[in-house]
Coordinates of C-alpha atoms and ligand atoms in Angstrom, one line a residue:
M211 CA -19.9 21.5 -33.4
S212 CA -16.4 19.6 -32.2
S213 CA -17.5 17.0 -29.4
E214 CA -15.2 17.7 -27.3
T215 CA -17.0 17.2 -24.0
T216 CA -15.4 19.0 -20.8
K217 CA -18.5 20.0 -17.6
I218 CA -17.5 22.1 -15.6
P219 CA -18.9 22.1 -12.1
G220 CA -20.5 24.9 -11.9
S221 CA -21.0 26.6 -15.3
S222 CA -24.2 26.9 -18.1
P223 CA -24.5 23.8 -19.2
K224 CA -25.4 25.1 -22.6
V225 CA -22.2 25.4 -24.4
D226 CA -20.0 22.9 -22.3
D227 CA -19.5 20.4 -24.9
L228 CA -17.0 23.0 -26.5
R229 CA -14.0 24.7 -24.2
L230 CA -12.3 27.6 -24.6
S231 CA -8.1 26.7 -26.3
N232 CA -6.2 27.8 -28.6
A233 CA -7.4 24.8 -31.3
N234 CA -11.0 26.4 -30.5
L235 CA -10.2 30.3 -31.0
D236 CA -11.1 30.6 -34.6
R237 CA -14.7 29.2 -33.7
V238 CA -15.3 32.8 -31.9
P239 CA -17.3 34.5 -33.2
D240 CA -15.9 37.7 -35.0
A241 CA -17.2 40.5 -32.9
I242 CA -15.0 38.9 -30.5
S243 CA -11.4 39.7 -30.3
C244 CA -8.4 37.1 -29.6
P245 CA -5.0 37.0 -29.3
A246 CA -3.3 39.0 -32.3
Y247 CA 0.0 37.0 -32.0
D248 CA 1.4 34.2 -32.0
R249 CA 1.1 32.4 -28.3
S250 CA 3.3 29.6 -29.6
S251 CA 5.9 31.9 -30.2
V252 CA 5.6 33.9 -26.5
T253 CA 7.9 33.1 -23.7
P254 CA 7.9 34.2 -19.8
G255 CA 9.6 36.8 -18.6
I256 CA 6.7 38.1 -15.2
V257 CA 5.7 35.8 -13.0
H258 CA 2.9 36.9 -11.3
L259 CA 2.1 36.3 -7.6
G260 CA -1.3 35.4 -7.1
I261 CA -3.1 35.4 -10.0
G262 CA -6.3 36.5 -9.1
A263 CA -9.2 38.5 -11.0
F264 CA -7.7 41.6 -10.7
H265 CA -4.4 40.7 -12.5
R266 CA -6.3 39.1 -15.1
A267 CA -8.7 43.1 -15.3
H268 CA -5.5 44.5 -15.4
Q269 CA -2.1 43.9 -16.0
A270 CA -2.1 40.6 -18.0
V271 CA -4.4 43.1 -19.9
V272 CA -1.9 45.5 -20.6
I273 CA 0.6 42.8 -21.2
D274 CA -1.8 41.2 -23.5
D275 CA -1.4 44.6 -25.5
L276 CA 2.2 45.0 -25.5
L277 CA 2.3 41.6 -26.8
A278 CA 0.2 42.0 -29.9
G279 CA 2.9 45.0 -30.0
G280 CA 5.6 42.3 -30.5
A281 CA 7.2 42.2 -27.1
T282 CA 7.1 38.3 -27.2
D283 CA 9.8 37.7 -24.5
W284 CA 7.8 39.1 -21.5
G285 CA 4.4 36.5 -21.2
I286 CA 3.4 35.5 -17.9
V287 CA 3.4 32.6 -15.9
G288 CA 0.6 32.3 -13.3
A289 CA 1.2 31.5 -9.1
S290 CA -1.5 30.5 -7.1
L291 CA -0.2 30.7 -3.5
R292 CA -2.4 28.2 -2.0
S293 CA -5.6 27.3 -4.0
P294 CA -5.5 25.6 -7.0
D295 CA -9.1 26.9 -8.2
T296 CA -7.3 29.2 -11.3
R297 CA -5.2 27.1 -12.2
D298 CA -7.9 23.8 -12.5
A299 CA -10.0 26.5 -15.3
L300 CA -7.7 28.0 -16.9
A301 CA -5.0 25.0 -17.5
P302 CA -7.8 23.2 -19.6
Q303 CA -8.4 25.8 -21.8
D304 CA -4.0 27.0 -22.7
C305 CA -4.4 29.4 -20.1
L306 CA -6.9 31.8 -22.1
Y307 CA -9.9 33.6 -20.5
T308 CA -12.0 36.7 -21.8
V309 CA -12.9 39.4 -20.3
A310 CA -15.6 40.8 -20.2
V311 CA -16.0 44.7 -19.9
R312 CA -19.7 46.0 -18.7
S313 CA -21.6 49.1 -18.5
G314 CA -25.0 50.8 -19.0
A315 CA -24.0 50.7 -23.0
G316 CA -23.6 46.6 -22.9
T317 CA -20.7 44.3 -22.6
D318 CA -17.1 44.2 -25.2
H319 CA -15.7 40.7 -24.9
R320 CA -11.9 40.9 -25.3
I321 CA -10.2 37.4 -24.8
I322 CA -6.6 37.2 -23.1
G323 CA -3.7 34.9 -24.3
S324 CA -0.8 36.8 -22.3
V325 CA -0.8 34.2 -18.9
L326 CA 1.3 31.0 -20.4
R327 CA 0.6 29.2 -17.5
C328 CA -1.0 28.4 -14.3
E329 CA 0.3 27.1 -11.3
V330 CA 0.5 26.1 -7.7
A331 CA 3.3 27.3 -5.7
T332 CA 1.8 24.6 -2.3
E333 CA 2.0 22.0 -5.3
N334 CA 5.2 22.4 -6.4
P335 CA 7.1 25.4 -4.5
G336 CA 10.8 24.1 -6.0
Q337 CA 9.6 24.6 -9.6
L338 CA 8.3 27.7 -8.6
I339 CA 11.5 28.8 -6.7
A340 CA 13.5 27.7 -10.5
R341 CA 10.8 29.7 -12.1
L342 CA 11.8 32.6 -10.4
T343 CA 15.9 32.1 -10.2
N344 CA 15.3 31.6 -13.7
P345 CA 17.8 34.7 -15.9
A346 CA 14.2 34.8 -18.1
T347 CA 12.2 35.8 -15.1
R348 CA 12.7 39.2 -14.9
I349 CA 9.7 41.1 -13.4
V350 CA 8.1 39.6 -10.5
S351 CA 4.7 41.2 -9.9
L352 CA 2.5 41.0 -6.8
T353 CA -1.3 40.9 -5.9
V354 CA -1.7 38.7 -3.3
T355 CA -4.1 41.0 -1.5
E356 CA -3.1 43.4 1.6
K357 CA -2.5 40.5 4.1
G358 CA -0.6 38.8 1.6
Y359 CA 2.2 40.8 2.4
C360 CA 2.0 39.2 5.8
H361 CA 3.4 42.1 8.0
T362 CA 1.2 44.8 10.5
P363 CA -0.3 47.3 8.5
Q364 CA -0.2 50.3 11.3
T365 CA 4.1 49.9 10.7
G366 CA 4.6 48.3 7.5
D367 CA 6.6 45.9 9.3
L368 CA 7.3 42.4 8.6
D369 CA 5.0 40.4 11.4
E370 CA 7.5 38.0 12.2
R371 CA 4.8 36.0 14.1
H372 CA 2.9 35.6 11.6
P373 CA 2.8 31.9 11.0
D374 CA 3.7 31.8 7.4
I375 CA 6.8 33.8 7.6
V376 CA 8.0 32.0 11.3
L377 CA 7.9 28.3 9.2
D378 CA 9.3 30.4 6.0
L379 CA 12.8 31.4 8.7
Q380 CA 13.2 27.8 8.9
N381 CA 12.4 26.1 5.3
S382 CA 13.6 28.2 1.9
D383 CA 13.2 25.8 -0.2
A384 CA 9.3 25.1 0.4
P385 CA 7.7 28.7 1.3
R386 CA 4.7 29.4 1.8
S387 CA 4.8 33.3 1.8
A388 CA 5.4 35.6 -0.8
I389 CA 7.9 37.5 0.7
G390 CA 9.1 33.3 1.4
F391 CA 9.3 32.7 -2.0
L392 CA 10.7 36.3 -3.5
V393 CA 13.6 35.7 -1.3
A394 CA 14.7 32.3 -2.0
A395 CA 15.1 33.0 -5.1
L396 CA 16.4 36.1 -5.1
A397 CA 19.1 34.5 -2.6
R398 CA 19.5 31.8 -4.8
R399 CA 20.4 34.8 -7.9
R400 CA 22.9 35.7 -5.3
I401 CA 24.8 33.4 -5.6
A402 CA 24.3 32.3 -9.4
G403 CA 25.2 36.2 -9.9
T404 CA 22.2 36.1 -11.8
A405 CA 21.2 39.7 -11.8
P406 CA 18.1 40.3 -9.7
F407 CA 14.1 40.8 -11.4
T408 CA 11.6 44.3 -10.3
I409 CA 9.6 43.2 -7.8
L410 CA 6.8 45.2 -9.4
S411 CA 4.0 45.0 -6.1
C412 CA 0.3 45.7 -7.5
D413 CA -2.1 46.1 -4.3
N414 CA -3.7 48.3 -2.6
L415 CA -1.0 49.5 -0.2
S416 CA 0.7 53.1 0.5
A417 CA 3.4 53.2 -0.9
N418 CA 3.7 48.8 -2.3
G419 CA 6.7 48.9 -3.6
H420 CA 8.0 50.9 -0.5
T421 CA 6.8 48.4 1.5
V422 CA 7.5 44.8 0.2
G423 CA 11.0 46.5 -0.4
R424 CA 11.2 46.6 3.1
L425 CA 9.6 43.7 3.6
V426 CA 11.9 41.8 1.6
T427 CA 15.1 43.0 3.0
Q428 CA 13.7 42.9 6.9
F429 CA 13.0 39.1 6.2
A430 CA 16.1 38.7 4.5
A431 CA 18.1 40.4 7.1
L432 CA 16.7 37.2 10.0
K433 CA 18.6 34.8 7.4
S434 CA 21.3 36.1 6.3
R435 CA 23.2 40.4 6.6
N436 CA 24.8 40.3 3.6
L437 CA 21.3 39.0 1.7
A438 CA 19.8 41.7 3.1
K439 CA 23.1 44.4 1.4
W440 CA 22.6 42.8 -1.6
I441 CA 18.4 43.0 -1.9
E442 CA 18.8 46.8 -0.7
A443 CA 21.4 47.7 -3.4
E444 CA 20.5 45.7 -6.5
V445 CA 16.8 44.8 -6.4
A446 CA 14.0 47.6 -7.7
F447 CA 10.9 48.3 -6.0
P448 CA 8.5 51.1 -8.3
S449 CA 5.4 51.1 -6.6
T450 CA 2.2 51.9 -8.8
M451 CA -0.9 52.4 -8.7
V452 CA -3.6 50.2 -10.4
D453 CA -6.9 50.6 -10.2
R454 CA -9.9 48.8 -12.2
I455 CA -13.0 47.8 -10.2
V456 CA -13.0 43.6 -10.6
P457 CA -16.2 42.2 -8.6
E458 CA -15.8 38.6 -7.8
T459 CA -16.7 36.3 -11.1
T460 CA -20.7 35.1 -10.6
D461 CA -21.9 31.7 -12.2
A462 CA -24.3 34.2 -13.8
D463 CA -21.6 35.8 -15.4
R464 CA -19.8 32.2 -16.3
A465 CA -22.7 31.1 -17.9
A466 CA -23.2 34.5 -20.0
V467 CA -19.8 35.1 -21.2
S468 CA -19.7 31.6 -22.3
S469 CA -23.4 31.7 -24.2
A470 CA -21.2 35.0 -26.3
L471 CA -18.6 32.6 -27.3
G472 CA -20.3 29.9 -28.1
M473 CA -18.5 27.6 -25.9
T474 CA -17.6 27.3 -21.7
D475 CA -15.0 29.6 -20.2
A476 CA -14.9 28.5 -16.9
W477 CA -13.4 31.8 -15.2
P478 CA -14.2 34.8 -17.0
I479 CA -13.7 37.9 -15.7
V480 CA -16.0 41.1 -15.0
T481 CA -15.1 44.9 -14.9
E482 CA -15.8 47.7 -15.9
P483 CA -14.1 49.9 -19.3
F484 CA -11.5 51.7 -17.2
T485 CA -8.8 51.0 -16.2
Q486 CA -5.4 53.4 -14.3
W487 CA -2.2 52.0 -14.1
I488 CA 0.7 54.2 -13.1
V489 CA 3.9 52.8 -11.9
E490 CA 7.6 54.2 -10.9
D491 CA 10.0 53.9 -13.8
R492 CA 12.4 51.9 -12.2
F493 CA 13.4 47.7 -13.3
S494 CA 16.5 46.2 -12.2
A495 CA 16.6 43.9 -15.1
G496 CA 14.9 45.7 -18.3
R497 CA 10.6 45.8 -18.9
P498 CA 8.4 45.7 -21.8
D499 CA 7.7 49.6 -23.6
F500 CA 4.6 49.8 -21.3
A501 CA 3.7 53.3 -22.0
A502 CA 2.8 51.8 -26.0
A503 CA -0.1 49.9 -24.0
G504 CA -0.8 53.1 -21.8
V505 CA 0.9 53.2 -18.8
Q506 CA 1.8 56.3 -17.0
L507 CA 5.6 55.8 -16.3
V508 CA 6.7 58.5 -13.4
S509 CA 9.0 59.3 -10.8
D510 CA 7.4 59.5 -7.7
V511 CA 3.5 57.6 -7.5
K512 CA 2.9 58.5 -4.2
P513 CA 0.6 61.2 -4.8
F514 CA -1.2 59.2 -7.2
E515 CA -1.6 56.0 -4.6
H516 CA -2.8 58.9 -1.4
M517 CA -4.9 59.9 -4.1
K518 CA -6.0 57.0 -5.2
L519 CA -6.6 54.8 -2.0
R520 CA -8.0 58.0 0.0
L521 CA -10.6 58.4 -2.4
L522 CA -12.3 55.5 -4.6
N523 CA -11.2 52.6 -1.5
A524 CA -12.3 54.7 1.2
S525 CA -15.1 55.6 -0.4
H526 CA -15.5 51.3 -0.8
S527 CA -15.2 50.8 1.9
A528 CA -17.1 53.2 3.9
L529 CA -20.5 52.3 0.9
A530 CA -18.9 48.6 2.1
Y531 CA -19.7 48.9 5.7
L532 CA -22.5 51.3 5.7
G533 CA -24.2 49.9 2.6
Y534 CA -24.2 46.7 3.8
L535 CA -25.6 47.5 6.9
A536 CA -28.5 48.7 5.1
G537 CA -28.9 46.0 3.9
H538 CA -27.7 46.8 0.1
E539 CA -26.4 43.6 -2.0
T540 CA -24.0 45.5 -4.1
I541 CA -22.2 49.3 -3.9
A542 CA -24.2 50.0 -7.9
A543 CA -27.8 49.0 -5.3
T544 CA -26.0 51.6 -2.6
M545 CA -25.4 54.2 -5.0
T546 CA -29.1 54.3 -6.0
D547 CA -29.5 56.1 -2.7
D548 CA -28.6 59.2 -3.3
R549 CA -27.7 59.9 0.6
F550 CA -25.4 57.0 0.6
A551 CA -23.6 58.9 -2.6
A552 CA -23.8 62.2 -1.6
F553 CA -22.1 60.4 1.4
A554 CA -18.8 59.0 -0.6
R555 CA -18.9 62.5 -1.9
Q556 CA -18.0 63.5 1.4
V557 CA -15.3 61.3 2.1
M558 CA -13.3 62.6 -0.8
E559 CA -14.1 65.8 -0.3
D560 CA -12.9 65.1 3.2
A561 CA -9.4 63.8 2.1
A562 CA -8.9 66.3 -0.5
P563 CA -6.7 68.8 2.4
T564 CA -4.7 65.9 2.9
L565 CA -3.5 64.9 -0.4
A566 CA 0.1 67.2 -1.9
M567 CA -0.9 66.9 -5.1
P568 CA 1.4 68.0 -8.2
A569 CA -0.3 71.0 -10.1
G570 CA -2.7 70.6 -12.2
T571 CA -4.6 67.4 -10.8
D572 CA -8.1 67.3 -11.3
L573 CA -9.6 66.4 -8.2
A574 CA -13.4 67.7 -8.0
G575 CA -13.1 66.0 -11.9
Y576 CA -11.4 62.1 -9.6
S577 CA -13.8 62.4 -7.2
A578 CA -16.4 62.9 -9.8
S579 CA -15.3 60.1 -12.4
L580 CA -15.3 57.5 -9.4
L581 CA -18.7 58.3 -8.4
Q582 CA -20.0 57.6 -12.0
R583 CA -18.1 54.1 -11.7
F584 CA -19.3 53.0 -8.5
A585 CA -23.1 53.3 -10.1
N586 CA -22.6 51.4 -13.3
P587 CA -25.5 48.9 -12.8
A588 CA -23.7 46.4 -15.1
L589 CA -21.5 45.8 -12.4
H590 CA -22.5 43.3 -9.2
H591 CA -20.2 44.0 -7.1
R592 CA -21.0 43.0 -3.8
T593 CA -20.5 45.6 -0.2
W594 CA -19.6 42.2 1.6
Q595 CA -16.5 41.0 -1.4
I596 CA -14.8 45.4 -0.3
A597 CA -16.0 44.6 3.6
M598 CA -13.4 41.9 3.7
D599 CA -10.4 42.1 5.8
G600 CA -11.1 45.4 7.2
S601 CA -8.4 45.3 9.7
Q602 CA -5.7 45.1 6.3
K603 CA -7.4 47.3 4.8
L604 CA -8.2 49.9 7.5
P605 CA -5.1 52.2 7.8
Q606 CA -3.8 53.6 3.9
R607 CA -7.9 53.7 3.9
L608 CA -9.3 55.5 5.7
L609 CA -6.9 56.2 9.3
G610 CA -4.3 58.8 6.8
T611 CA -6.9 61.5 6.4
I612 CA -8.3 60.6 10.0
E613 CA -4.3 61.9 11.2
G614 CA -4.1 63.8 8.2
R615 CA -7.3 65.9 9.6
L616 CA -6.3 66.2 12.9
R617 CA -3.4 67.3 12.0
L618 CA -4.9 70.4 10.1
G619 CA -7.7 70.2 13.1
L620 CA -9.8 69.9 11.1
P621 CA -13.3 67.8 12.3
I622 CA -13.3 64.1 11.1
D623 CA -16.6 63.1 11.5
T624 CA -17.2 61.3 8.2
H625 CA -14.3 59.2 8.7
A626 CA -15.5 58.3 12.0
L627 CA -18.2 57.1 10.9
A628 CA -16.9 55.5 8.1
V629 CA -14.5 53.9 11.3
A630 CA -17.8 52.5 13.3
G631 CA -19.2 51.8 10.5
W632 CA -16.7 48.9 10.3
M633 CA -16.8 48.4 14.0
R634 CA -20.7 47.9 13.5
Y635 CA -20.2 45.3 10.7
L636 CA -18.0 42.7 12.5
T637 CA -20.1 42.8 15.7
A638 CA -21.5 39.6 12.7
K639 CA -25.2 40.5 13.5
D640 CA -26.8 42.9 10.6
E641 CA -30.0 45.1 12.0
Q642 CA -32.4 42.4 11.7
G643 CA -29.5 40.5 13.7
R644 CA -28.9 38.1 11.0
P645 CA -25.4 36.2 11.4
I646 CA -22.6 38.0 9.0
D647 CA -19.5 36.7 7.4
V648 CA -17.2 38.2 8.4
R649 CA -14.0 37.9 6.4
D650 CA -10.7 38.9 8.3
P651 CA -7.4 37.7 9.9
L652 CA -8.0 38.8 12.6
A653 CA -11.6 38.4 12.8
P654 CA -11.6 36.0 15.6
K655 CA -9.6 38.3 17.8
L656 CA -11.8 41.2 16.7
A657 CA -15.1 38.6 17.7
A658 CA -13.6 38.6 20.8
I659 CA -13.4 42.3 21.3
A660 CA -16.9 42.3 20.5
E661 CA -18.5 39.6 22.3
A662 CA -16.8 40.7 25.6
A663 CA -17.8 44.4 24.6
G664 CA -21.2 43.7 24.0
P665 CA -23.1 46.3 22.3
A666 CA -22.5 49.4 23.6
A667 CA -20.9 51.8 22.0
E668 CA -19.1 53.2 24.9
R669 CA -17.4 49.8 25.3
L670 CA -16.8 48.2 22.3
A671 CA -15.6 51.7 20.3
P672 CA -12.5 52.2 23.0
A673 CA -11.8 48.7 23.3
L674 CA -11.4 47.7 19.5
L675 CA -9.5 51.3 18.8
E676 CA -6.7 49.5 21.2
V677 CA -5.7 47.1 18.2
D678 CA -2.7 48.4 17.7
S679 CA -1.9 46.9 14.6
I680 CA -4.8 48.9 13.3
F681 CA -4.9 52.1 15.3
G682 CA -1.4 52.3 16.6
A683 CA -1.3 55.8 18.5
L684 CA -4.1 57.1 16.8
G685 CA -6.5 54.6 19.0
A686 CA -5.7 56.4 22.2
D687 CA -6.3 60.0 20.2
P688 CA -9.7 61.7 22.8
R689 CA -11.3 63.8 19.1
M690 CA -10.8 60.0 17.3
R691 CA -12.5 58.0 20.5
S692 CA -14.9 60.5 21.1
A693 CA -15.6 60.7 17.2
V694 CA -15.7 56.7 16.7
T695 CA -18.0 56.7 19.6
G696 CA -20.8 58.8 19.1
A697 CA -21.0 57.6 15.4
L698 CA -21.5 53.8 16.7
A699 CA -23.5 54.7 19.1
K700 CA -25.5 56.5 16.4
L701 CA -25.5 53.7 13.8
Y702 CA -26.9 50.7 17.5
E703 CA -29.3 54.0 18.1
M704 CA -30.5 54.3 14.6
G705 CA -29.5 52.0 11.7
A706 CA -27.3 52.7 9.6
R707 CA -29.6 53.9 6.6
R708 CA -31.0 57.1 9.1
V709 CA -27.4 57.8 10.3
V710 CA -26.0 58.6 6.7
Q711 CA -30.0 60.6 6.2
E712 CA -29.4 62.4 8.8
F713 CA -25.6 62.9 8.3
Q714 CA -26.4 64.7 5.3
A715 CA -29.0 67.3 6.0
A716 CA -26.3 68.4 9.0
Ligands
LIG1021 C1 -11.7 47.3 -3.5 C2 -10.8 47.7 -4.3 O1 -12.2 45.4 -2.7 C3 -11.6 46.4 -2.3 O2 -11.4 46.8 -1.2 O3 -11.5 48.6 -3.0 O4 -10.5 45.9 -4.9 C4 -11.4 48.1 -6.0 O5 -12.3 48.0 -6.5 C5 -10.0 47.9 -6.6 O6 -8.9 49.1 -5.5 C6 -9.9 49.5 -7.7 O7 -8.8 49.9 -8.4

């Protein structure tokens, strides 16, 4: 073994005398697949904003396949908007990392080489703008999470009072938000006569392409009407449906992967076997042959996006809030309780009538496969992780279905219970009185409402339903108010486990 020593805080001590890197790829055990191409000949074509675990488990794997097929001008430069952690972990290993695909049947490891560089936007915003302005950058993709769009989730409009947007409108040389970077670079490309890149949102937002397009255009219009017009006319914002379950990497994962590799990988990714990417085929400056890597190219992604948000993500959030309250640490643990599994199925069944799917779509089969994926015993996907940022997730996951069912004159009890679970969760005390670490951009505001209302459903539910940026007009609908208040009262009275149990019996 080499004597190269790099100690990574929090990583396994067993294999820390050797670090994953280009130079050490030939020491990786044969059973683990490595990039099947010469990394030194790959050039960047994509800049990805928000290089977290999700991107590395999903899009970067697709690009890795395409690079192996010869599309060598589509390498990725990843940028984190704030935190240096990903760069700090990956730069010393030439941005190589392992994807560990886990199921009940075992783990498959694969080393991904498609990320060529990692940068941190705040450290050198000028460098990132220059990269985005470079004509070689033909696609800018994003996974910045729902809150990274600086918008009002209920309306999909730019939140002009968001502190990052306020700053970015004043300073286009050192933006802080993804929207600020995109517009700063597009403005420069327009002046330079360079064709604009495609903006490819890979976040769980309804009509994510349309939404990011609207936000970029609204922001640009606040700077220059001509720039906004040019963006509207020239920039493609395809919507995408992206799906792969990717729990946060733990120290135990780092240790297990590093031991399989025989060398340290400071930030491997753990995920499930399933992966899906459906993309609208509209690109401003070319694209790789995505279909060759199994990506589905369609003309309208909306039905698939709604299907995923209202079946997968909705039941995920419902399981996260109610499962957490019932004392379950992970989704898989929550699913071992048949009543919770049945509740998740009910969330999906209730969403089905609100969807307009292409003929032949097998929603029952899709739902059954989701339940199996949630039950994957090898994934440690914490309920707490999914519970994060509820204020940004509820509209597209749960509220759209509620509105749809109300329009159809159907009952909304299932989804009202999930919303009540979120309300009970954000009181920040669990059913045993222990503190809950609530993470949400609206946390201070929501906590103040919960504090003022006290633990009484008839005060708390209506007060939270008045948060306009989440609920809009739905919050004032008497059917919504009564269903959510009733469900929250039951949660206080009986606890999540019994409510879910009785819900199934009813
Ligand atoms: C999850 C998603 O964290 C969450 O809110 O619901 O990240 C989910 O795992 C992915 O969308 C699956 O594709």
